[in-house]
Amino acid sequence: MPRSEPIKAVRGVRDILPADLPVWRAAKSGAEDMARKFGYEEIITPILEKAELIERVGEDTDAVAKELYRFDDRGGRNLALRPEATAGVVRAYFEGLLNQGPQPSRLYLFGPMFRYDRPQKGRYRQFFQFNAEAIGSGAAGLDAEVVELAHSWLAAVGLGDLRLELNSIGDAKCRPAYLERLKAYYRPLKSQLHGDCQLRLEKNPLRLLDCKVPQCQPFKAGAPRVTDFLCDECSAHWAAVRRLLDAASIEYQHNPYLVRGLDYYTRTVFEFYPGGATGQQDALASGGRYDGLAEELGWPATPGVGFAGGLDRVTELMAAKGEDGAASPPADVLVLPDGDLAVEAAEVARICRAARAVAVDYEPKSLRAKMRSANKLGARWVVLLSVEDAARRVAQLRDMTSGDQTELAWDELPIHFV
Ligand code: HAM
């Protein structure tokens, strides 16, 4: 039975079409070059993880509590499509024994992430991240390093006009006392907060600070600031990170309300936004330090720091700024057989592939029509193959830039593609 409706893509999930790919390739190769320049090695971790691993990222985290793609597989295992990569990379660092090599491990990763969020421009249910993680050291130099890596990557792909927001949210030692102060400040205001924030007040008070709902905004200015309550170690770390960023001439704004959506952060947190624009925007890249995460996952306590850039948002902005990457035709050479010469045309293409990307036009249409398509496709050369030429194992090579046409033996074709 034919279906009445054609089958379309899943909501919030999209295709990246060939025409979009030059900009994606530019964004990815820029990221890869930069990661290598900073001494990071690639890692690939699974898209599927145990739901438990992801839940440890923070049960009050939106990406886990509300947005997780979670399901039981056929064996009854509780699995999740990863909403972020850091927990998986930390798991792989231990399982792959990277913790036993020289520290820190500097790792980068590309891949799709999944969040059941409300789809809109720049926010998808399947989206792609570039992650960089430095695991196994608590040195402030690494916090500054990952910020610089993100900054250098974005600048290299033409997005140097950035706003960097930075904060420190302390650690397990100093944060509890701060949270008590924060709760004490907000409790008398509870009835004036919106519903989610009323719940956050006792469960996850830090998130009160990054609430975007207008009715909660007036109270932020009077709230105690986390950076005023850091312990000596966190305070020294915060100062060191800022000093290193100053020395690297990386401008930042201290945003005392920046706390990030994921619960695993300690000390440094940061977000990069497009510069200049105003109003509420989506971050291009964001990250921070996660010294408590390894232990939370059941592994030995091990510090780490990193960030993830959203490739969907980065490529959208690159395209809007005309940073389209080098669009190139799919094939440099098109073989245009006349009549029923599929076998011969395939052989000519095979020979030409020694030198160039080659495609064959097998469609049952006239040579004139095939030439029109070749022009549209932007091929640099066309190899015209008539029945008479094929019998003699020769073809006509046409240079589409100059219009020159030369008869050549098939085997001689590759040396002419220069
Ligand atoms: P995140 O802030 O949740 O952090 O995501 C990082 C980046 O992914 C965002 O800045 C944004 O560019 C992109 N992104 C997030 N959600 C979406 C979406 N629905 N659609 C399109 N792009 C999106 C993390 O994931 C942390 N794991 C980052 C990290 C690495 N922290 C330490 N290491």
CSV table of N, CA, C and O in Angstrom, one decimal, residues 268-353:
chain,number,residue,atom,x,y,z
A,268,THR,N,36.4,27.4,37.3
A,268,THR,CA,36.2,28.2,36.1
A,268,THR,C,35.0,27.7,35.3
A,268,THR,O,34.9,26.5,35.0
A,269,VAL,N,34.2,28.7,34.9
A,269,VAL,CA,33.1,28.4,33.9
A,269,VAL,C,33.2,29.6,32.8
A,269,VAL,O,33.5,30.7,33.2
A,270,PHE,N,32.9,29.3,31.6
A,270,PHE,CA,33.0,30.3,30.6
A,270,PHE,C,32.1,30.0,29.4
A,270,PHE,O,31.7,28.9,29.2
A,271,GLU,N,31.7,31.1,28.7
A,271,GLU,CA,30.9,31.0,27.5
A,271,GLU,C,31.3,32.0,26.5
A,271,GLU,O,31.5,33.2,26.9
A,272,PHE,N,31.3,31.6,25.2
A,272,PHE,CA,31.6,32.6,24.1
A,272,PHE,C,30.3,32.9,23.4
A,272,PHE,O,29.6,32.0,23.0
A,273,TYR,N,30.1,34.2,23.2
A,273,TYR,CA,28.9,34.6,22.4
A,273,TYR,C,29.4,35.4,21.2
A,273,TYR,O,30.5,36.0,21.3
A,274,PRO,N,28.6,35.5,20.2
A,274,PRO,CA,29.0,36.4,19.1
A,274,PRO,C,29.0,37.9,19.6
A,274,PRO,O,28.2,38.3,20.4
A,275,GLY,N,30.1,38.6,19.2
A,275,GLY,CA,30.2,40.0,19.7
A,275,GLY,C,29.2,40.9,19.1
A,275,GLY,O,28.6,40.6,18.1
A,276,GLY,N,29.1,42.1,19.6
A,276,GLY,CA,28.3,43.1,19.0
A,276,GLY,C,26.8,43.0,19.2
A,276,GLY,O,26.1,43.9,19.7
A,277,ALA,N,26.2,41.8,19.0
A,277,ALA,CA,24.8,41.7,19.0
A,277,ALA,C,24.3,41.8,20.5
A,277,ALA,O,25.0,41.6,21.4
A,278,THR,N,23.0,42.2,20.6
A,278,THR,CA,22.5,42.4,21.9
A,278,THR,C,21.3,41.4,22.1
A,278,THR,O,20.9,40.7,21.2
A,279,GLY,N,20.7,41.4,23.2
A,279,GLY,CA,19.6,40.6,23.5
A,279,GLY,C,20.0,39.2,23.8
A,279,GLY,O,21.2,38.9,23.9
A,280,GLN,N,19.0,38.3,24.0
A,280,GLN,CA,19.4,36.9,24.4
A,280,GLN,C,19.9,36.1,23.2
A,280,GLN,O,19.3,36.1,22.2
A,281,GLN,N,21.0,35.5,23.4
A,281,GLN,CA,21.6,34.8,22.3
A,281,GLN,C,22.1,33.4,22.8
A,281,GLN,O,22.1,33.1,24.0
A,282,ASP,N,22.4,32.6,21.8
A,282,ASP,CA,22.9,31.3,22.1
A,282,ASP,C,24.4,31.3,22.1
A,282,ASP,O,25.0,32.0,21.3
A,283,ALA,N,25.0,30.6,23.0
A,283,ALA,CA,26.5,30.5,23.1
A,283,ALA,C,27.0,29.7,21.9
A,283,ALA,O,26.4,28.7,21.5
A,284,LEU,N,28.2,30.2,21.4
A,284,LEU,CA,28.9,29.4,20.3
A,284,LEU,C,29.7,28.3,20.9
A,284,LEU,O,29.8,27.2,20.3
A,285,ALA,N,30.2,28.5,22.1
A,285,ALA,CA,31.1,27.5,22.7
A,285,ALA,C,31.1,27.8,24.2
A,285,ALA,O,30.9,29.0,24.7
A,286,SER,N,31.2,26.7,25.0
A,286,SER,CA,31.1,27.0,26.5
A,286,SER,C,31.8,25.8,27.2
A,286,SER,O,31.9,24.7,26.6
A,287,GLY,N,32.2,26.0,28.4
A,287,GLY,CA,32.9,25.0,29.1
A,287,GLY,C,33.3,25.4,30.5
A,287,GLY,O,32.8,26.3,31.1
A,288,GLY,N,34.2,24.6,31.0
A,288,GLY,CA,34.7,24.9,32.4
A,288,GLY,C,35.5,23.7,33.0
A,288,GLY,O,35.7,22.7,32.3
A,289,ARG,N,35.8,23.9,34.2
A,289,ARG,CA,36.5,22.9,35.0
A,289,ARG,C,35.6,21.9,35.7
A,289,ARG,O,34.5,22.4,36.1
A,290,TYR,N,35.9,20.7,35.7
A,290,TYR,CA,35.0,19.7,36.3
A,290,TYR,C,35.8,18.7,37.2
A,290,TYR,O,35.9,17.5,36.9
A,291,ASP,N,36.4,19.3,38.3
A,291,ASP,CA,37.3,18.5,39.1
A,291,ASP,C,36.6,17.3,39.9
A,291,ASP,O,37.2,16.4,40.3
A,292,GLY,N,35.3,17.4,40.0
A,292,GLY,CA,34.5,16.4,40.8
A,292,GLY,C,33.9,15.3,39.9
A,292,GLY,O,33.3,14.4,40.4
A,293,LEU,N,33.9,15.5,38.6
A,293,LEU,CA,33.2,14.6,37.7
A,293,LEU,C,33.7,13.1,37.8
A,293,LEU,O,32.9,12.2,37.9
A,294,ALA,N,35.0,12.9,37.7
A,294,ALA,CA,35.5,11.6,37.6
A,294,ALA,C,35.0,10.8,38.9
A,294,ALA,O,34.5,9.6,38.7
A,295,GLU,N,35.1,11.4,40.0
A,295,GLU,CA,34.7,10.7,41.2
A,295,GLU,C,33.2,10.4,41.2
A,295,GLU,O,32.7,9.4,41.7
A,296,GLU,N,32.5,11.4,40.7
A,296,GLU,CA,31.0,11.2,40.6
A,296,GLU,C,30.7,10.0,39.7
A,296,GLU,O,29.6,9.3,40.0
A,297,LEU,N,31.5,9.7,38.8
A,297,LEU,CA,31.3,8.6,37.9
A,297,LEU,C,31.9,7.3,38.4
A,297,LEU,O,31.8,6.2,37.8
A,298,GLY,N,32.4,7.4,39.7
A,298,GLY,CA,32.9,6.2,40.3
A,298,GLY,C,34.4,5.9,40.1
A,298,GLY,O,34.9,4.8,40.5
A,299,TRP,N,35.1,6.8,39.4
A,299,TRP,CA,36.5,6.6,39.1
A,299,TRP,C,37.3,7.4,40.1
A,299,TRP,O,36.8,8.3,40.9
A,300,PRO,N,38.7,7.2,40.2
A,300,PRO,CA,39.5,8.0,41.2
A,300,PRO,C,39.3,9.5,40.9
A,300,PRO,O,39.2,9.9,39.7
A,301,ALA,N,39.3,10.3,42.0
A,301,ALA,CA,39.2,11.7,41.8
A,301,ALA,C,40.3,12.3,40.9
A,301,ALA,O,41.4,12.0,41.1
A,302,THR,N,39.8,12.9,39.8
A,302,THR,CA,40.8,13.4,38.8
A,302,THR,C,40.3,14.7,38.3
A,302,THR,O,39.1,14.8,37.8
A,303,PRO,N,41.1,15.8,38.3
A,303,PRO,CA,40.6,17.0,37.8
A,303,PRO,C,40.6,17.1,36.2
A,303,PRO,O,41.3,16.3,35.6
A,304,GLY,N,39.8,18.0,35.7
A,304,GLY,CA,39.7,18.1,34.2
A,304,GLY,C,39.1,19.5,33.9
A,304,GLY,O,38.4,20.1,34.7
A,305,VAL,N,39.4,19.9,32.6
A,305,VAL,CA,38.8,21.2,32.2
A,305,VAL,C,38.6,21.1,30.7
A,305,VAL,O,39.4,20.3,30.0
A,306,GLY,N,37.6,21.7,30.1
A,306,GLY,CA,37.4,21.6,28.7
A,306,GLY,C,36.3,22.5,28.2
A,306,GLY,O,35.7,23.3,29.0
A,307,PHE,N,36.0,22.4,26.9
A,307,PHE,CA,34.8,23.2,26.4
A,307,PHE,C,34.2,22.4,25.2
A,307,PHE,O,34.8,21.4,24.7
A,308,ALA,N,33.0,22.8,24.8
A,308,ALA,CA,32.5,22.3,23.6
A,308,ALA,C,31.9,23.5,22.8
A,308,ALA,O,31.3,24.4,23.3
A,309,GLY,N,32.2,23.4,21.5
A,309,GLY,CA,31.7,24.4,20.6
A,309,GLY,C,30.6,23.8,19.8
A,309,GLY,O,30.6,22.6,19.4
A,310,GLY,N,29.5,24.5,19.5
A,310,GLY,CA,28.4,24.0,18.8
A,310,GLY,C,28.6,24.3,17.3
A,310,GLY,O,28.5,25.4,16.8
A,311,LEU,N,28.8,23.2,16.5
A,311,LEU,CA,29.1,23.4,15.1
A,311,LEU,C,27.9,23.9,14.3
A,311,LEU,O,28.1,24.6,13.3
A,312,ASP,N,26.7,23.6,14.8
A,312,ASP,CA,25.5,24.1,14.0
A,312,ASP,C,25.5,25.6,14.1
A,312,ASP,O,25.3,26.3,13.1
A,313,ARG,N,25.7,26.1,15.3
A,313,ARG,CA,25.7,27.6,15.5
A,313,ARG,C,26.9,28.3,14.9
A,313,ARG,O,26.8,29.3,14.3
A,314,VAL,N,28.1,27.7,15.0
A,314,VAL,CA,29.3,28.2,14.4
A,314,VAL,C,29.1,28.3,12.9
A,314,VAL,O,29.4,29.3,12.3
A,315,THR,N,28.6,27.2,12.3
A,315,THR,CA,28.5,27.2,10.8
A,315,THR,C,27.4,28.2,10.3
A,315,THR,O,27.6,28.9,9.3
A,316,GLU,N,26.4,28.3,11.1
A,316,GLU,CA,25.3,29.3,10.7
A,316,GLU,C,25.9,30.7,10.7
A,316,GLU,O,25.6,31.5,9.8
A,317,LEU,N,26.7,31.0,11.7
A,317,LEU,CA,27.2,32.4,11.8
A,317,LEU,C,28.3,32.6,10.7
A,317,LEU,O,28.3,33.7,10.1
A,318,MET,N,29.1,31.6,10.5
A,318,MET,CA,30.1,31.7,9.4
A,318,MET,C,29.4,31.9,8.1
A,318,MET,O,29.8,32.8,7.3
A,319,ALA,N,28.3,31.2,7.8
A,319,ALA,CA,27.6,31.4,6.5
A,319,ALA,C,27.0,32.8,6.5
A,319,ALA,O,27.1,33.4,5.4
A,320,ALA,N,26.5,33.3,7.6
A,320,ALA,CA,25.9,34.6,7.6
A,320,ALA,C,26.9,35.7,7.4
A,320,ALA,O,26.6,36.7,6.8
A,321,LYS,N,28.2,35.4,7.8
A,321,LYS,CA,29.2,36.4,7.6
A,321,LYS,C,30.0,36.2,6.2
A,321,LYS,O,31.0,36.8,6.0
A,322,GLY,N,29.5,35.2,5.4
A,322,GLY,CA,30.1,35.0,4.1
A,322,GLY,C,31.4,34.2,4.3
A,322,GLY,O,32.2,34.1,3.3
A,323,GLU,N,31.7,33.6,5.4
A,323,GLU,CA,32.8,32.7,5.6
A,323,GLU,C,32.4,31.3,5.2
A,323,GLU,O,32.3,30.4,6.0
A,324,ASP,N,32.2,31.2,3.8
A,324,ASP,CA,31.6,29.9,3.4
A,324,ASP,C,32.5,28.8,3.2
A,324,ASP,O,32.0,27.7,2.8
A,325,GLY,N,33.8,29.0,3.3
A,325,GLY,CA,34.7,27.9,3.0
A,325,GLY,C,34.8,27.7,1.5
A,325,GLY,O,34.0,28.4,0.8
A,326,ALA,N,35.7,26.9,1.0
A,326,ALA,CA,35.9,26.8,-0.4
A,326,ALA,C,34.9,25.8,-1.0
A,326,ALA,O,35.1,24.6,-0.8
A,327,ALA,N,33.9,26.4,-1.7
A,327,ALA,CA,33.0,25.4,-2.4
A,327,ALA,C,33.7,24.9,-3.6
A,327,ALA,O,34.3,25.7,-4.4
A,328,SER,N,33.8,23.6,-3.8
A,328,SER,CA,34.4,23.1,-5.0
A,328,SER,C,33.4,22.1,-5.7
A,328,SER,O,32.6,21.5,-5.0
A,329,PRO,N,33.5,22.0,-7.0
A,329,PRO,CA,32.6,21.1,-7.7
A,329,PRO,C,32.9,19.7,-7.3
A,329,PRO,O,34.0,19.4,-6.9
A,330,PRO,N,31.8,18.9,-7.3
A,330,PRO,CA,32.0,17.5,-6.8
A,330,PRO,C,33.0,16.7,-7.6
A,330,PRO,O,33.7,15.9,-7.1
A,331,ALA,N,33.1,17.0,-8.9
A,331,ALA,CA,34.1,16.3,-9.7
A,331,ALA,C,34.8,17.3,-10.6
A,331,ALA,O,34.2,18.2,-11.1
A,332,ASP,N,36.1,17.1,-10.8
A,332,ASP,CA,36.9,18.0,-11.7
A,332,ASP,C,36.7,17.6,-13.1
A,332,ASP,O,36.7,18.4,-14.0
A,333,VAL,N,36.5,16.3,-13.3
A,333,VAL,CA,36.3,15.8,-14.7
A,333,VAL,C,35.0,15.1,-14.9
A,333,VAL,O,34.6,14.3,-14.0
A,334,LEU,N,34.3,15.4,-16.0
A,334,LEU,CA,33.1,14.7,-16.3
A,334,LEU,C,33.3,13.9,-17.6
A,334,LEU,O,33.7,14.5,-18.6
A,335,VAL,N,33.0,12.6,-17.6
A,335,VAL,CA,33.0,11.8,-18.8
A,335,VAL,C,31.6,11.8,-19.4
A,335,VAL,O,30.7,11.4,-18.7
A,336,LEU,N,31.5,12.2,-20.6
A,336,LEU,CA,30.2,12.3,-21.3
A,336,LEU,C,30.2,11.3,-22.4
A,336,LEU,O,30.6,11.6,-23.5
A,337,PRO,N,29.7,10.1,-22.2
A,337,PRO,CA,29.6,9.1,-23.3
A,337,PRO,C,28.4,9.4,-24.2
A,337,PRO,O,27.3,9.8,-23.7
A,338,ASP,N,28.6,9.1,-25.5
A,338,ASP,CA,27.5,9.3,-26.4
A,338,ASP,C,26.9,7.9,-26.6
A,338,ASP,O,27.6,6.9,-26.8
A,339,GLY,N,25.6,7.8,-26.5
A,339,GLY,CA,25.0,6.5,-26.8
A,339,GLY,C,25.2,5.5,-25.7
A,339,GLY,O,25.4,5.8,-24.5
A,340,ASP,N,25.2,4.2,-26.0
A,340,ASP,CA,25.3,3.1,-25.1
A,340,ASP,C,26.8,2.7,-24.8
A,340,ASP,O,27.2,1.7,-25.2
A,341,LEU,N,27.5,3.6,-24.1
A,341,LEU,CA,28.9,3.3,-23.9
A,341,LEU,C,29.3,3.2,-22.4
A,341,LEU,O,30.3,3.7,-22.0
A,342,ALA,N,28.4,2.7,-21.6
A,342,ALA,CA,28.6,2.7,-20.1
A,342,ALA,C,29.9,2.0,-19.7
A,342,ALA,O,30.6,2.5,-18.9
A,343,VAL,N,30.1,0.8,-20.3
A,343,VAL,CA,31.3,0.1,-20.0
A,343,VAL,C,32.6,0.9,-20.3
A,343,VAL,O,33.5,1.0,-19.5
A,344,GLU,N,32.6,1.4,-21.5
A,344,GLU,CA,33.8,2.2,-21.9
A,344,GLU,C,34.0,3.5,-21.1
A,344,GLU,O,35.1,3.8,-20.7
A,345,ALA,N,32.8,4.2,-20.8
A,345,ALA,CA,32.9,5.4,-20.0
A,345,ALA,C,33.4,5.1,-18.6
A,345,ALA,O,34.2,5.9,-18.1
A,346,ALA,N,33.0,4.0,-18.1
A,346,ALA,CA,33.4,3.6,-16.7
A,346,ALA,C,34.9,3.3,-16.7
A,346,ALA,O,35.6,3.7,-15.8
A,347,GLU,N,35.4,2.7,-17.8
A,347,GLU,CA,36.9,2.5,-17.9
A,347,GLU,C,37.6,3.8,-18.0
A,347,GLU,O,38.7,4.0,-17.4
A,348,VAL,N,37.2,4.7,-18.8
A,348,VAL,CA,37.8,6.0,-19.0
A,348,VAL,C,37.9,6.7,-17.6
A,348,VAL,O,38.9,7.2,-17.2
A,349,ALA,N,36.7,6.6,-16.9
A,349,ALA,CA,36.7,7.3,-15.6
A,349,ALA,C,37.7,6.7,-14.7
A,349,ALA,O,38.4,7.4,-13.9
A,350,ARG,N,37.8,5.4,-14.7
A,350,ARG,CA,38.8,4.6,-13.8
A,350,ARG,C,40.2,5.1,-14.1
A,350,ARG,O,41.0,5.3,-13.2
A,351,ILE,N,40.5,5.3,-15.4
A,351,ILE,CA,41.9,5.7,-15.8
A,351,ILE,C,42.1,7.1,-15.3
A,351,ILE,O,43.1,7.5,-14.7
A,352,CYS,N,41.1,8.0,-15.5
A,352,CYS,CA,41.2,9.4,-15.1
A,352,CYS,C,41.3,9.6,-13.6
A,352,CYS,O,41.9,10.6,-13.1
A,353,ARG,N,40.7,8.7,-12.8
A,353,ARG,CA,40.7,8.8,-11.4
A,353,ARG,C,42.1,8.7,-10.8
A,353,ARG,O,42.3,9.1,-9.6
